[in-house]
């Protein structure tokens, strides 16, 4: 009789373990979720954005008037605008004179945040050009957001860079 009870409890325990083990939920990663939203936005708005291997999208809006594309060692004066991709909320617009003397190779610093997408897109431009960058949240300000300019956590960013023309 004792052996029968022990066997019943063992089978019940095994059944419970199998049942609880099969209740695993699949969660979509933030990277996947952001990418799906960005691709839907691109398709809805008929954009011709290029996806970089690191996960952001960019589009050269206007090439510019210069003879050659920027190099990392070139000095560049540029203007940055940051807004929410999905809500359209404008968060930041810097003065074009705020980065006087910056070299393209160092243009990835945005108020203390390292955003290499800025430099990558800028290298596709000539002076006077403009690029639009669609940044997934994990490549922008992440789960903490950017409090000083009111960017909430996990916000997908629409960033526009405009370089000043040659004089």
mmCIF file of N, CA, C and O in Angstrom, residues 18 22 25 28 34 55 67 76 86 90 101 105 111-112 121 128 135 147 152 161 166-167:
data_model
loop_
_atom_site.group_PDB
_atom_site.id
_atom_site.type_symbol
_atom_site.label_atom_id
_atom_site.label_comp_id
_atom_site.label_asym_id
_atom_site.label_seq_id
_atom_site.Cartn_x
_atom_site.Cartn_y
_atom_site.Cartn_z
ATOM 1 N N UNK A 18 6.298 18.663 -15.456
ATOM 2 C CA UNK A 18 6.102 18.766 -16.905
ATOM 3 C C UNK A 18 5.112 19.879 -17.230
ATOM 4 O O UNK A 18 5.335 20.691 -18.131
ATOM 5 N N UNK A 22 6.060 23.514 -19.165
ATOM 6 C CA UNK A 22 5.492 23.832 -20.477
ATOM 7 C C UNK A 22 4.786 25.185 -20.492
ATOM 8 O O UNK A 22 4.327 25.626 -21.527
ATOM 9 N N UNK A 25 6.535 31.384 -21.306
ATOM 10 C CA UNK A 25 6.027 32.397 -22.214
ATOM 11 C C UNK A 25 7.167 32.897 -23.079
ATOM 12 O O UNK A 25 8.292 33.024 -22.635
ATOM 13 N N UNK A 28 8.831 39.044 -26.690
ATOM 14 C CA UNK A 28 9.532 39.694 -27.785
ATOM 15 C C UNK A 28 10.604 40.609 -27.192
ATOM 16 O O UNK A 28 10.334 41.367 -26.269
ATOM 17 N N UNK A 34 11.278 47.009 -31.555
ATOM 18 C CA UNK A 34 11.643 48.283 -32.178
ATOM 19 C C UNK A 34 11.804 48.130 -33.684
ATOM 20 O O UNK A 34 11.335 48.967 -34.454
ATOM 21 N N UNK A 55 21.772 47.949 -36.518
ATOM 22 C CA UNK A 55 20.345 47.916 -36.214
ATOM 23 C C UNK A 55 19.562 49.193 -36.461
ATOM 24 O O UNK A 55 18.345 49.190 -36.360
ATOM 25 N N UNK A 67 31.844 68.539 -53.171
ATOM 26 C CA UNK A 67 32.401 67.673 -54.217
ATOM 27 C C UNK A 67 32.628 66.242 -53.713
ATOM 28 O O UNK A 67 32.457 65.291 -54.453
ATOM 29 N N UNK A 76 33.318 69.624 -39.400
ATOM 30 C CA UNK A 76 31.932 69.731 -39.863
ATOM 31 C C UNK A 76 31.118 70.566 -38.881
ATOM 32 O O UNK A 76 31.283 70.473 -37.679
ATOM 33 N N UNK A 86 7.252 57.614 -33.430
ATOM 34 C CA UNK A 86 5.853 57.203 -33.482
ATOM 35 C C UNK A 86 4.874 58.278 -33.016
ATOM 36 O O UNK A 86 3.747 58.328 -33.483
ATOM 37 N N UNK A 90 8.628 66.578 -30.453
ATOM 38 C CA UNK A 90 9.964 67.131 -30.643
ATOM 39 C C UNK A 90 10.646 67.246 -29.284
ATOM 40 O O UNK A 90 10.086 67.805 -28.341
ATOM 41 N N UNK A 101 33.932 73.319 -35.009
ATOM 42 C CA UNK A 101 35.232 72.667 -34.912
ATOM 43 C C UNK A 101 35.181 71.171 -34.708
ATOM 44 O O UNK A 101 36.206 70.527 -34.563
ATOM 45 N N UNK A 105 34.689 62.329 -37.306
ATOM 46 C CA UNK A 105 35.006 61.146 -36.509
ATOM 47 C C UNK A 105 34.566 61.231 -35.060
ATOM 48 O O UNK A 105 34.446 60.221 -34.376
ATOM 49 N N UNK A 111 25.357 65.103 -26.413
ATOM 50 C CA UNK A 111 25.131 65.466 -25.008
ATOM 51 C C UNK A 111 25.498 64.346 -24.046
ATOM 52 O O UNK A 111 24.760 64.028 -23.124
ATOM 53 N N UNK A 112 26.632 63.722 -24.286
ATOM 54 C CA UNK A 112 27.109 62.667 -23.397
ATOM 55 C C UNK A 112 26.694 61.266 -23.799
ATOM 56 O O UNK A 112 27.155 60.291 -23.212
ATOM 57 N N UNK A 121 25.948 58.036 -40.676
ATOM 58 C CA UNK A 121 25.113 58.726 -41.665
ATOM 59 C C UNK A 121 25.842 59.936 -42.250
ATOM 60 O O UNK A 121 25.755 60.204 -43.446
ATOM 61 N N UNK A 128 26.435 70.518 -46.721
ATOM 62 C CA UNK A 128 25.108 70.973 -47.115
ATOM 63 C C UNK A 128 24.090 69.853 -47.196
ATOM 64 O O UNK A 128 22.922 70.084 -47.510
ATOM 65 N N UNK A 135 16.366 55.553 -35.080
ATOM 66 C CA UNK A 135 17.136 54.853 -34.047
ATOM 67 C C UNK A 135 16.244 54.028 -33.141
ATOM 68 O O UNK A 135 15.375 54.574 -32.461
ATOM 69 N N UNK A 147 16.374 62.236 -19.507
ATOM 70 C CA UNK A 147 15.540 63.102 -18.687
ATOM 71 C C UNK A 147 15.701 64.584 -18.995
ATOM 72 O O UNK A 147 14.726 65.331 -19.023
ATOM 73 N N UNK A 152 11.292 59.821 -23.018
ATOM 74 C CA UNK A 152 10.908 58.726 -22.132
ATOM 75 C C UNK A 152 11.699 57.448 -22.425
ATOM 76 O O UNK A 152 12.395 57.350 -23.434
ATOM 77 N N UNK A 161 19.985 65.047 -39.199
ATOM 78 C CA UNK A 161 21.259 65.772 -39.190
ATOM 79 C C UNK A 161 21.316 66.613 -40.456
ATOM 80 O O UNK A 161 21.103 66.099 -41.556
ATOM 81 N N UNK A 166 29.582 74.347 -47.569
ATOM 82 C CA UNK A 166 30.921 74.959 -47.607
ATOM 83 C C UNK A 166 30.770 76.438 -47.921
ATOM 84 O O UNK A 166 29.863 76.851 -48.636
ATOM 85 N N UNK A 167 31.698 77.210 -47.402
ATOM 86 C CA UNK A 167 31.657 78.657 -47.670
ATOM 87 C C UNK A 167 32.439 78.998 -48.901
ATOM 88 O O UNK A 167 33.319 78.377 -49.321
#
